[in-house]
Amino acid sequence: LVANMASELYSSSNFEVQQHDGGVCVLTMKAGENRFNDKFIADFHLALDAVEKTSGPGALIISGEGKFFSNGLDVNYMGSLPPTEVPNFLRNFQRLVARILVFPMITVAALNGHCYAGGAMLSMGCDYRIMRQDRGFWCMPEIDLTMPLSPGMNAVIRCRIADIGLFRDIILLGKKYGGADAAKLTIVDQAVDEKAIPTVAMDLATAGAQKDRRTLGALKREMFREVHGKLVQEDLVEANYSLKSKL
């Protein structure tokens, strides 16, 4: 994401993590559309483990490559699971979002491209969101996928959206937002040119890198106590994820 002095912390077929000057770690998702399945989620945790094992100043930038930040859950993988295993997969995904929500560093989602569904939830788990202004959409399309949201999935979107009317349109209409509109509506913090995303993300991350990790983690756990609790709970309530033929 950023071209300067960096050391590799973690590398796999799905992820690359590099630590840059000043302690900022850049986690790059490298799996195309970066859809979440159990292997991708487990690998994501390993990448986060590598970041947490660092010491001293630290912050985390999460980005994708090319056209996609993340296109959400891997519905083909979900369709291959026995119906009894789908809830466990969804809980695994929610635990990942929960971990990022209270991660003991400042976190920045650098939205290089499309950010849909589970990818949008992941972005909302981060403290800041920077989006490309000319291409790519942020969207929660579950209404059109006939996939109700669990309490945790609903809560992680709600905790970042102050305007109830905007929250209504995001969830009930599945509206998609380009960078300029997303920034105007405060879904993201800034929308910038594609080439500026690395610099803006790095500046935001660097500004928070000196903050005490233990204190950051404690503050986030209290800020998001209710949301985090819903993400890690076992009950998915009305989130009936029987896959429809359209998927």
PDB file of C-alpha atoms in Angstrom:
ATOM      1  CA  LEU A   1       0.000   0.000   0.000  1.00  0.00           C
ATOM      2  CA  VAL A   2       2.758   2.461   0.937  1.00  0.00           C
ATOM      3  CA  ALA A   3       6.226   2.563  -0.597  1.00  0.00           C
ATOM      4  CA  ASN A   4       8.752   3.238   2.192  1.00  0.00           C
ATOM      5  CA  MET A   5      10.983   1.262   4.538  1.00  0.00           C
ATOM      6  CA  ALA A   6       9.049  -1.809   5.651  1.00  0.00           C
ATOM      7  CA  SER A   7       9.623  -5.266   7.063  1.00  0.00           C
ATOM      8  CA  GLU A   8       7.450  -8.283   6.387  1.00  0.00           C
ATOM      9  CA  LEU A   9       5.567  -9.609   9.407  1.00  0.00           C
ATOM     10  CA  TYR A  10       3.340 -12.189   7.732  1.00  0.00           C
ATOM     11  CA  SER A  11       2.700 -13.598   4.274  1.00  0.00           C
ATOM     12  CA  SER A  12       0.328 -16.194   2.855  1.00  0.00           C
ATOM     13  CA  SER A  13      -1.715 -16.737  -0.284  1.00  0.00           C
ATOM     14  CA  ASN A  14      -4.454 -14.530   1.190  1.00  0.00           C
ATOM     15  CA  PHE A  15      -2.585 -11.850   3.123  1.00  0.00           C
ATOM     16  CA  GLU A  16       0.553  -9.812   3.408  1.00  0.00           C
ATOM     17  CA  VAL A  17       1.456  -7.772   6.478  1.00  0.00           C
ATOM     18  CA  GLN A  18       4.266  -5.236   6.449  1.00  0.00           C
ATOM     19  CA  GLN A  19       5.416  -3.000   9.284  1.00  0.00           C
ATOM     20  CA  HIS A  20       6.472   0.474   8.194  1.00  0.00           C
ATOM     21  CA  ASP A  21       8.466   3.240   9.824  1.00  0.00           C
ATOM     22  CA  GLY A  22       6.719   4.512  12.925  1.00  0.00           C
ATOM     23  CA  GLY A  23       5.162   1.134  13.703  1.00  0.00           C
ATOM     24  CA  VAL A  24       2.269   1.295  11.232  1.00  0.00           C
ATOM     25  CA  CYS A  25       1.333  -2.177   9.982  1.00  0.00           C
ATOM     26  CA  VAL A  26      -0.321  -2.565   6.586  1.00  0.00           C
ATOM     27  CA  LEU A  27      -2.435  -5.694   6.170  1.00  0.00           C
ATOM     28  CA  THR A  28      -3.236  -6.321   2.502  1.00  0.00           C
ATOM     29  CA  MET A  29      -5.909  -8.814   1.475  1.00  0.00           C
ATOM     30  CA  LYS A  30      -4.716 -10.559  -1.698  1.00  0.00           C
ATOM     31  CA  ALA A  31      -7.483 -13.040  -2.562  1.00  0.00           C
ATOM     32  CA  GLY A  32      -9.184 -11.218  -5.437  1.00  0.00           C
ATOM     33  CA  GLU A  33     -12.675 -10.367  -4.208  1.00  0.00           C
ATOM     34  CA  ASN A  34     -11.499 -11.182  -0.663  1.00  0.00           C
ATOM     35  CA  ARG A  35     -14.596 -13.160   0.220  1.00  0.00           C
ATOM     36  CA  PHE A  36     -14.830 -14.642   3.691  1.00  0.00           C
ATOM     37  CA  ASN A  37     -14.743 -18.392   4.171  1.00  0.00           C
ATOM     38  CA  ASP A  38     -13.378 -20.308   7.158  1.00  0.00           C
ATOM     39  CA  LYS A  39      -9.859 -20.562   5.723  1.00  0.00           C
ATOM     40  CA  PHE A  40      -9.755 -16.848   4.903  1.00  0.00           C
ATOM     41  CA  ILE A  41     -11.021 -15.987   8.400  1.00  0.00           C
ATOM     42  CA  ALA A  42      -8.460 -18.239  10.103  1.00  0.00           C
ATOM     43  CA  ASP A  43      -5.695 -16.724   7.981  1.00  0.00           C
ATOM     44  CA  PHE A  44      -6.933 -13.220   8.831  1.00  0.00           C
ATOM     45  CA  HIS A  45      -6.556 -14.032  12.531  1.00  0.00           C
ATOM     46  CA  LEU A  46      -2.971 -15.196  11.943  1.00  0.00           C
ATOM     47  CA  ALA A  47      -2.219 -11.904  10.207  1.00  0.00           C
ATOM     48  CA  LEU A  48      -3.731  -9.982  13.133  1.00  0.00           C
ATOM     49  CA  ASP A  49      -1.716 -12.130  15.558  1.00  0.00           C
ATOM     50  CA  ALA A  50       1.462 -11.025  13.788  1.00  0.00           C
ATOM     51  CA  VAL A  51       0.462  -7.379  14.212  1.00  0.00           C
ATOM     52  CA  GLU A  52      -0.390  -7.800  17.895  1.00  0.00           C
ATOM     53  CA  LYS A  53       2.963  -9.463  18.594  1.00  0.00           C
ATOM     54  CA  THR A  54       4.813  -6.278  17.650  1.00  0.00           C
ATOM     55  CA  SER A  55       5.872  -3.875  20.375  1.00  0.00           C
ATOM     56  CA  GLY A  56       6.284  -0.128  20.649  1.00  0.00           C
ATOM     57  CA  PRO A  57       4.289   2.341  18.538  1.00  0.00           C
ATOM     58  CA  GLY A  58       1.670   0.681  16.386  1.00  0.00           C
ATOM     59  CA  ALA A  59      -1.382   1.178  14.170  1.00  0.00           C
ATOM     60  CA  LEU A  60      -3.115  -0.971  11.563  1.00  0.00           C
ATOM     61  CA  ILE A  61      -4.211  -0.255   7.986  1.00  0.00           C
ATOM     62  CA  ILE A  62      -6.386  -2.858   6.239  1.00  0.00           C
ATOM     63  CA  SER A  63      -6.647  -2.745   2.442  1.00  0.00           C
ATOM     64  CA  GLY A  64      -7.312  -4.894  -0.595  1.00  0.00           C
ATOM     65  CA  GLU A  65      -5.890  -4.912  -4.112  1.00  0.00           C
ATOM     66  CA  GLY A  66      -7.296  -3.904  -7.483  1.00  0.00           C
ATOM     67  CA  LYS A  67     -11.073  -3.546  -7.832  1.00  0.00           C
ATOM     68  CA  PHE A  68     -12.067  -4.968  -4.454  1.00  0.00           C
ATOM     69  CA  PHE A  69     -11.645  -4.211  -0.794  1.00  0.00           C
ATOM     70  CA  SER A  70     -13.944  -7.119   0.020  1.00  0.00           C
ATOM     71  CA  ASN A  71     -17.074  -8.484  -1.613  1.00  0.00           C
ATOM     72  CA  GLY A  72     -18.323 -10.042   1.615  1.00  0.00           C
ATOM     73  CA  LEU A  73     -19.113 -13.611   2.572  1.00  0.00           C
ATOM     74  CA  ASP A  74     -18.176 -16.457   0.245  1.00  0.00           C
ATOM     75  CA  VAL A  75     -21.713 -17.583  -0.622  1.00  0.00           C
ATOM     76  CA  ASN A  76     -20.468 -20.491  -2.739  1.00  0.00           C
ATOM     77  CA  TYR A  77     -18.570 -21.777   0.270  1.00  0.00           C
ATOM     78  CA  MET A  78     -21.648 -21.253   2.449  1.00  0.00           C
ATOM     79  CA  GLY A  79     -23.697 -23.239  -0.042  1.00  0.00           C
ATOM     80  CA  SER A  80     -21.248 -26.133   0.186  1.00  0.00           C
ATOM     81  CA  LEU A  81     -21.627 -26.398   3.973  1.00  0.00           C
ATOM     82  CA  PRO A  82     -24.149 -28.666   5.678  1.00  0.00           C
ATOM     83  CA  PRO A  83     -27.013 -26.431   6.862  1.00  0.00           C
ATOM     84  CA  THR A  84     -26.122 -27.157  10.475  1.00  0.00           C
ATOM     85  CA  GLU A  85     -22.609 -25.715   9.939  1.00  0.00           C
ATOM     86  CA  VAL A  86     -23.661 -22.365   8.447  1.00  0.00           C
ATOM     87  CA  PRO A  87     -24.387 -20.742  11.835  1.00  0.00           C
ATOM     88  CA  ASN A  88     -20.916 -21.704  13.082  1.00  0.00           C
ATOM     89  CA  PHE A  89     -19.342 -20.113  10.009  1.00  0.00           C
ATOM     90  CA  LEU A  90     -21.328 -16.907  10.574  1.00  0.00           C
ATOM     91  CA  ARG A  91     -20.225 -16.820  14.198  1.00  0.00           C
ATOM     92  CA  ASN A  92     -16.608 -17.190  13.076  1.00  0.00           C
ATOM     93  CA  PHE A  93     -17.028 -14.195  10.800  1.00  0.00           C
ATOM     94  CA  GLN A  94     -18.653 -12.152  13.549  1.00  0.00           C
ATOM     95  CA  ARG A  95     -15.806 -12.962  15.955  1.00  0.00           C
ATOM     96  CA  LEU A  96     -13.347 -11.590  13.408  1.00  0.00           C
ATOM     97  CA  VAL A  97     -15.300  -8.325  13.121  1.00  0.00           C
ATOM     98  CA  ALA A  98     -15.528  -8.214  16.929  1.00  0.00           C
ATOM     99  CA  ARG A  99     -11.749  -8.577  17.214  1.00  0.00           C
ATOM    100  CA  ILE A 100     -11.133  -5.720  14.810  1.00  0.00           C
ATOM    101  CA  LEU A 101     -13.741  -3.532  16.549  1.00  0.00           C
ATOM    102  CA  VAL A 102     -11.757  -3.602  19.816  1.00  0.00           C
ATOM    103  CA  PHE A 103      -8.290  -4.094  18.329  1.00  0.00           C
ATOM    104  CA  PRO A 104      -5.704  -2.460  20.621  1.00  0.00           C
ATOM    105  CA  MET A 105      -4.418  -0.084  17.957  1.00  0.00           C
ATOM    106  CA  ILE A 106      -5.900   2.654  15.807  1.00  0.00           C
ATOM    107  CA  THR A 107      -7.319   0.899  12.733  1.00  0.00           C
ATOM    108  CA  VAL A 108      -7.855   2.393   9.270  1.00  0.00           C
ATOM    109  CA  ALA A 109      -9.790   0.726   6.447  1.00  0.00           C
ATOM    110  CA  ALA A 110      -8.275   1.851   3.137  1.00  0.00           C
ATOM    111  CA  LEU A 111     -11.117   1.109   0.739  1.00  0.00           C
ATOM    112  CA  ASN A 112      -9.331   0.650  -2.573  1.00  0.00           C
ATOM    113  CA  GLY A 113     -12.399  -0.725  -4.348  1.00  0.00           C
ATOM    114  CA  HIS A 114     -15.818  -2.332  -3.876  1.00  0.00           C
ATOM    115  CA  CYS A 115     -16.824  -2.864  -0.264  1.00  0.00           C
ATOM    116  CA  TYR A 116     -19.969  -4.979   0.000  1.00  0.00           C
ATOM    117  CA  ALA A 117     -21.905  -6.808   2.726  1.00  0.00           C
ATOM    118  CA  GLY A 118     -19.399  -8.556   4.999  1.00  0.00           C
ATOM    119  CA  GLY A 119     -16.699  -6.278   3.592  1.00  0.00           C
ATOM    120  CA  ALA A 120     -18.766  -3.259   4.612  1.00  0.00           C
ATOM    121  CA  MET A 121     -19.179  -4.742   8.094  1.00  0.00           C
ATOM    122  CA  LEU A 122     -15.425  -5.277   8.307  1.00  0.00           C
ATOM    123  CA  SER A 123     -14.837  -1.645   7.327  1.00  0.00           C
ATOM    124  CA  MET A 124     -17.227  -0.500  10.055  1.00  0.00           C
ATOM    125  CA  GLY A 125     -15.190  -2.438  12.572  1.00  0.00           C
ATOM    126  CA  CYS A 126     -12.289  -0.066  11.863  1.00  0.00           C
ATOM    127  CA  ASP A 127     -11.840   3.295  13.560  1.00  0.00           C
ATOM    128  CA  TYR A 128     -11.434   5.197  10.268  1.00  0.00           C
ATOM    129  CA  ARG A 129     -12.446   4.597   6.666  1.00  0.00           C
ATOM    130  CA  ILE A 130     -10.771   6.160   3.609  1.00  0.00           C
ATOM    131  CA  MET A 131     -12.465   5.485   0.267  1.00  0.00           C
ATOM    132  CA  ARG A 132     -11.532   5.935  -3.338  1.00  0.00           C
ATOM    133  CA  GLN A 133     -13.697   8.727  -4.718  1.00  0.00           C
ATOM    134  CA  ASP A 134     -13.850   7.855  -8.414  1.00  0.00           C
ATOM    135  CA  ARG A 135     -14.668   4.134  -8.489  1.00  0.00           C
ATOM    136  CA  GLY A 136     -16.087   1.477  -6.194  1.00  0.00           C
ATOM    137  CA  PHE A 137     -19.176   1.261  -4.011  1.00  0.00           C
ATOM    138  CA  TRP A 138     -19.912   0.713  -0.333  1.00  0.00           C
ATOM    139  CA  CYS A 139     -23.113  -1.293   0.100  1.00  0.00           C
ATOM    140  CA  MET A 140     -25.095  -3.540   2.443  1.00  0.00           C
ATOM    141  CA  PRO A 141     -27.167  -5.534  -0.099  1.00  0.00           C
ATOM    142  CA  GLU A 142     -28.641  -8.144   2.268  1.00  0.00           C
ATOM    143  CA  ILE A 143     -32.222  -6.994   1.598  1.00  0.00           C
ATOM    144  CA  ASP A 144     -31.810  -7.979  -2.057  1.00  0.00           C
ATOM    145  CA  LEU A 145     -30.056 -11.227  -1.131  1.00  0.00           C
ATOM    146  CA  THR A 146     -32.975 -12.078   1.201  1.00  0.00           C
ATOM    147  CA  MET A 147     -30.465 -12.509   4.029  1.00  0.00           C
ATOM    148  CA  PRO A 148     -31.583 -10.931   7.349  1.00  0.00           C
ATOM    149  CA  LEU A 149     -28.854  -9.513   9.536  1.00  0.00           C
ATOM    150  CA  SER A 150     -27.965 -10.942  12.929  1.00  0.00           C
ATOM    151  CA  PRO A 151     -28.043  -8.618  15.960  1.00  0.00           C
ATOM    152  CA  GLY A 152     -24.253  -8.264  15.807  1.00  0.00           C
ATOM    153  CA  MET A 153     -24.132  -7.504  12.092  1.00  0.00           C
ATOM    154  CA  ASN A 154     -26.868  -4.921  12.499  1.00  0.00           C
ATOM    155  CA  ALA A 155     -25.164  -3.373  15.524  1.00  0.00           C
ATOM    156  CA  VAL A 156     -21.728  -2.927  13.935  1.00  0.00           C
ATOM    157  CA  ILE A 157     -23.287  -0.844  11.152  1.00  0.00           C
ATOM    158  CA  ARG A 158     -25.487   1.119  13.539  1.00  0.00           C
ATOM    159  CA  CYS A 159     -22.614   2.040  15.852  1.00  0.00           C
ATOM    160  CA  ARG A 160     -20.936   4.053  13.057  1.00  0.00           C
ATOM    161  CA  ILE A 161     -24.078   5.622  11.547  1.00  0.00           C
ATOM    162  CA  ALA A 162     -25.502   8.467  13.631  1.00  0.00           C
ATOM    163  CA  ASP A 163     -28.286   9.415  11.202  1.00  0.00           C
ATOM    164  CA  ILE A 164     -31.252   7.054  11.629  1.00  0.00           C
ATOM    165  CA  GLY A 165     -32.592   7.925   8.170  1.00  0.00           C
ATOM    166  CA  LEU A 166     -29.295   6.979   6.579  1.00  0.00           C
ATOM    167  CA  PHE A 167     -29.187   3.773   8.624  1.00  0.00           C
ATOM    168  CA  ARG A 168     -32.709   2.971   7.367  1.00  0.00           C
ATOM    169  CA  ASP A 169     -31.699   3.397   3.726  1.00  0.00           C
ATOM    170  CA  ILE A 170     -28.493   1.389   4.158  1.00  0.00           C
ATOM    171  CA  ILE A 171     -30.281  -1.586   5.722  1.00  0.00           C
ATOM    172  CA  LEU A 172     -33.813  -1.561   4.286  1.00  0.00           C
ATOM    173  CA  LEU A 173     -33.096  -0.332   0.753  1.00  0.00           C
ATOM    174  CA  GLY A 174     -29.603  -1.743   0.247  1.00  0.00           C
ATOM    175  CA  LYS A 175     -28.446   1.535  -1.299  1.00  0.00           C
ATOM    176  CA  LYS A 176     -24.953   1.633  -2.716  1.00  0.00           C
ATOM    177  CA  TYR A 177     -22.732   4.655  -2.154  1.00  0.00           C
ATOM    178  CA  GLY A 178     -19.790   5.905  -4.167  1.00  0.00           C
ATOM    179  CA  GLY A 179     -16.886   7.533  -2.386  1.00  0.00           C
ATOM    180  CA  ALA A 180     -18.044  11.145  -2.634  1.00  0.00           C
ATOM    181  CA  ASP A 181     -21.541  10.364  -1.330  1.00  0.00           C
ATOM    182  CA  ALA A 182     -20.182   8.028   1.357  1.00  0.00           C
ATOM    183  CA  ALA A 183     -17.915  10.803   2.648  1.00  0.00           C
ATOM    184  CA  LYS A 184     -20.666  13.432   2.521  1.00  0.00           C
ATOM    185  CA  LEU A 185     -22.944  11.146   4.534  1.00  0.00           C
ATOM    186  CA  THR A 186     -20.076  10.208   6.920  1.00  0.00           C
ATOM    187  CA  ILE A 187     -20.199   6.499   6.099  1.00  0.00           C
ATOM    188  CA  VAL A 188     -16.491   7.007   5.464  1.00  0.00           C
ATOM    189  CA  ASP A 189     -14.233   9.713   6.854  1.00  0.00           C
ATOM    190  CA  GLN A 190     -12.719  10.846   3.559  1.00  0.00           C
ATOM    191  CA  ALA A 191     -12.956  10.126  -0.162  1.00  0.00           C
ATOM    192  CA  VAL A 192      -9.762  10.802  -2.096  1.00  0.00           C
ATOM    193  CA  ASP A 193      -8.067  10.021  -5.383  1.00  0.00           C
ATOM    194  CA  GLU A 194      -6.881   6.439  -5.713  1.00  0.00           C
ATOM    195  CA  LYS A 195      -3.222   7.479  -5.599  1.00  0.00           C
ATOM    196  CA  ALA A 196      -3.802   9.467  -2.395  1.00  0.00           C
ATOM    197  CA  ILE A 197      -5.331   6.598  -0.400  1.00  0.00           C
ATOM    198  CA  PRO A 198      -1.985   5.184   0.853  1.00  0.00           C
ATOM    199  CA  THR A 199      -0.743   8.571   2.032  1.00  0.00           C
ATOM    200  CA  VAL A 200      -3.984   9.612   3.711  1.00  0.00           C
ATOM    201  CA  ALA A 201      -4.355   6.232   5.403  1.00  0.00           C
ATOM    202  CA  MET A 202      -0.747   6.304   6.561  1.00  0.00           C
ATOM    203  CA  ASP A 203      -1.121   9.837   7.952  1.00  0.00           C
ATOM    204  CA  LEU A 204      -4.206   8.822   9.934  1.00  0.00           C
ATOM    205  CA  ALA A 205      -2.549   5.676  11.239  1.00  0.00           C
ATOM    206  CA  THR A 206       0.685   7.459  12.121  1.00  0.00           C
ATOM    207  CA  ALA A 207      -1.213  10.113  14.086  1.00  0.00           C
ATOM    208  CA  GLY A 208      -2.546   7.395  16.381  1.00  0.00           C
ATOM    209  CA  ALA A 209       0.442   5.061  16.460  1.00  0.00           C
ATOM    210  CA  GLN A 210       1.910   6.502  19.664  1.00  0.00           C
ATOM    211  CA  LYS A 211      -1.241   5.870  21.696  1.00  0.00           C
ATOM    212  CA  ASP A 212      -0.917   3.294  24.456  1.00  0.00           C
ATOM    213  CA  ARG A 213      -2.180  -0.063  23.223  1.00  0.00           C
ATOM    214  CA  ARG A 214      -3.506  -1.287  26.552  1.00  0.00           C
ATOM    215  CA  THR A 215      -5.476   1.891  27.085  1.00  0.00           C
ATOM    216  CA  LEU A 216      -6.794   1.910  23.511  1.00  0.00           C
ATOM    217  CA  GLY A 217      -8.055  -1.635  23.897  1.00  0.00           C
ATOM    218  CA  ALA A 218      -9.750  -0.839  27.199  1.00  0.00           C
ATOM    219  CA  LEU A 219     -11.387   2.292  25.801  1.00  0.00           C
ATOM    220  CA  LYS A 220     -12.690   0.452  22.747  1.00  0.00           C
ATOM    221  CA  ARG A 221     -14.049  -2.435  24.814  1.00  0.00           C
ATOM    222  CA  GLU A 222     -16.078   0.042  26.852  1.00  0.00           C
ATOM    223  CA  MET A 223     -17.121   2.172  23.844  1.00  0.00           C
ATOM    224  CA  PHE A 224     -18.397  -0.877  22.003  1.00  0.00           C
ATOM    225  CA  ARG A 225     -19.379  -3.140  24.911  1.00  0.00           C
ATOM    226  CA  GLU A 226     -22.921  -3.738  23.655  1.00  0.00           C
ATOM    227  CA  VAL A 227     -21.942  -4.131  19.988  1.00  0.00           C
ATOM    228  CA  HIS A 228     -19.075  -6.472  20.828  1.00  0.00           C
ATOM    229  CA  GLY A 229     -21.374  -8.541  23.030  1.00  0.00           C
ATOM    230  CA  LYS A 230     -23.840  -8.984  20.182  1.00  0.00           C
ATOM    231  CA  LEU A 231     -21.066  -9.971  17.764  1.00  0.00           C
ATOM    232  CA  VAL A 232     -19.709 -12.712  20.008  1.00  0.00           C
ATOM    233  CA  GLN A 233     -23.040 -14.051  21.235  1.00  0.00           C
ATOM    234  CA  GLU A 234     -24.197 -17.458  20.058  1.00  0.00           C
ATOM    235  CA  ASP A 235     -27.768 -16.486  19.152  1.00  0.00           C
ATOM    236  CA  LEU A 236     -28.167 -15.326  15.546  1.00  0.00           C
ATOM    237  CA  VAL A 237     -31.920 -14.727  16.163  1.00  0.00           C
ATOM    238  CA  GLU A 238     -33.752 -14.099  12.878  1.00  0.00           C
ATOM    239  CA  ALA A 239     -30.710 -14.335  10.631  1.00  0.00           C
ATOM    240  CA  ASN A 240     -32.005 -17.268   8.590  1.00  0.00           C
ATOM    241  CA  TYR A 241     -29.232 -17.869   6.080  1.00  0.00           C
ATOM    242  CA  SER A 242     -30.825 -20.555   3.955  1.00  0.00           C
ATOM    243  CA  LEU A 243     -29.291 -19.790   0.593  1.00  0.00           C
ATOM    244  CA  LYS A 244     -31.690 -18.838  -2.158  1.00  0.00           C
ATOM    245  CA  SER A 245     -31.395 -20.057  -5.730  1.00  0.00           C
ATOM    246  CA  LYS A 246     -30.263 -16.587  -6.825  1.00  0.00           C
ATOM    247  CA  LEU A 247     -27.026 -17.044  -4.831  1.00  0.00           C
TER     248      LEU A 247
END
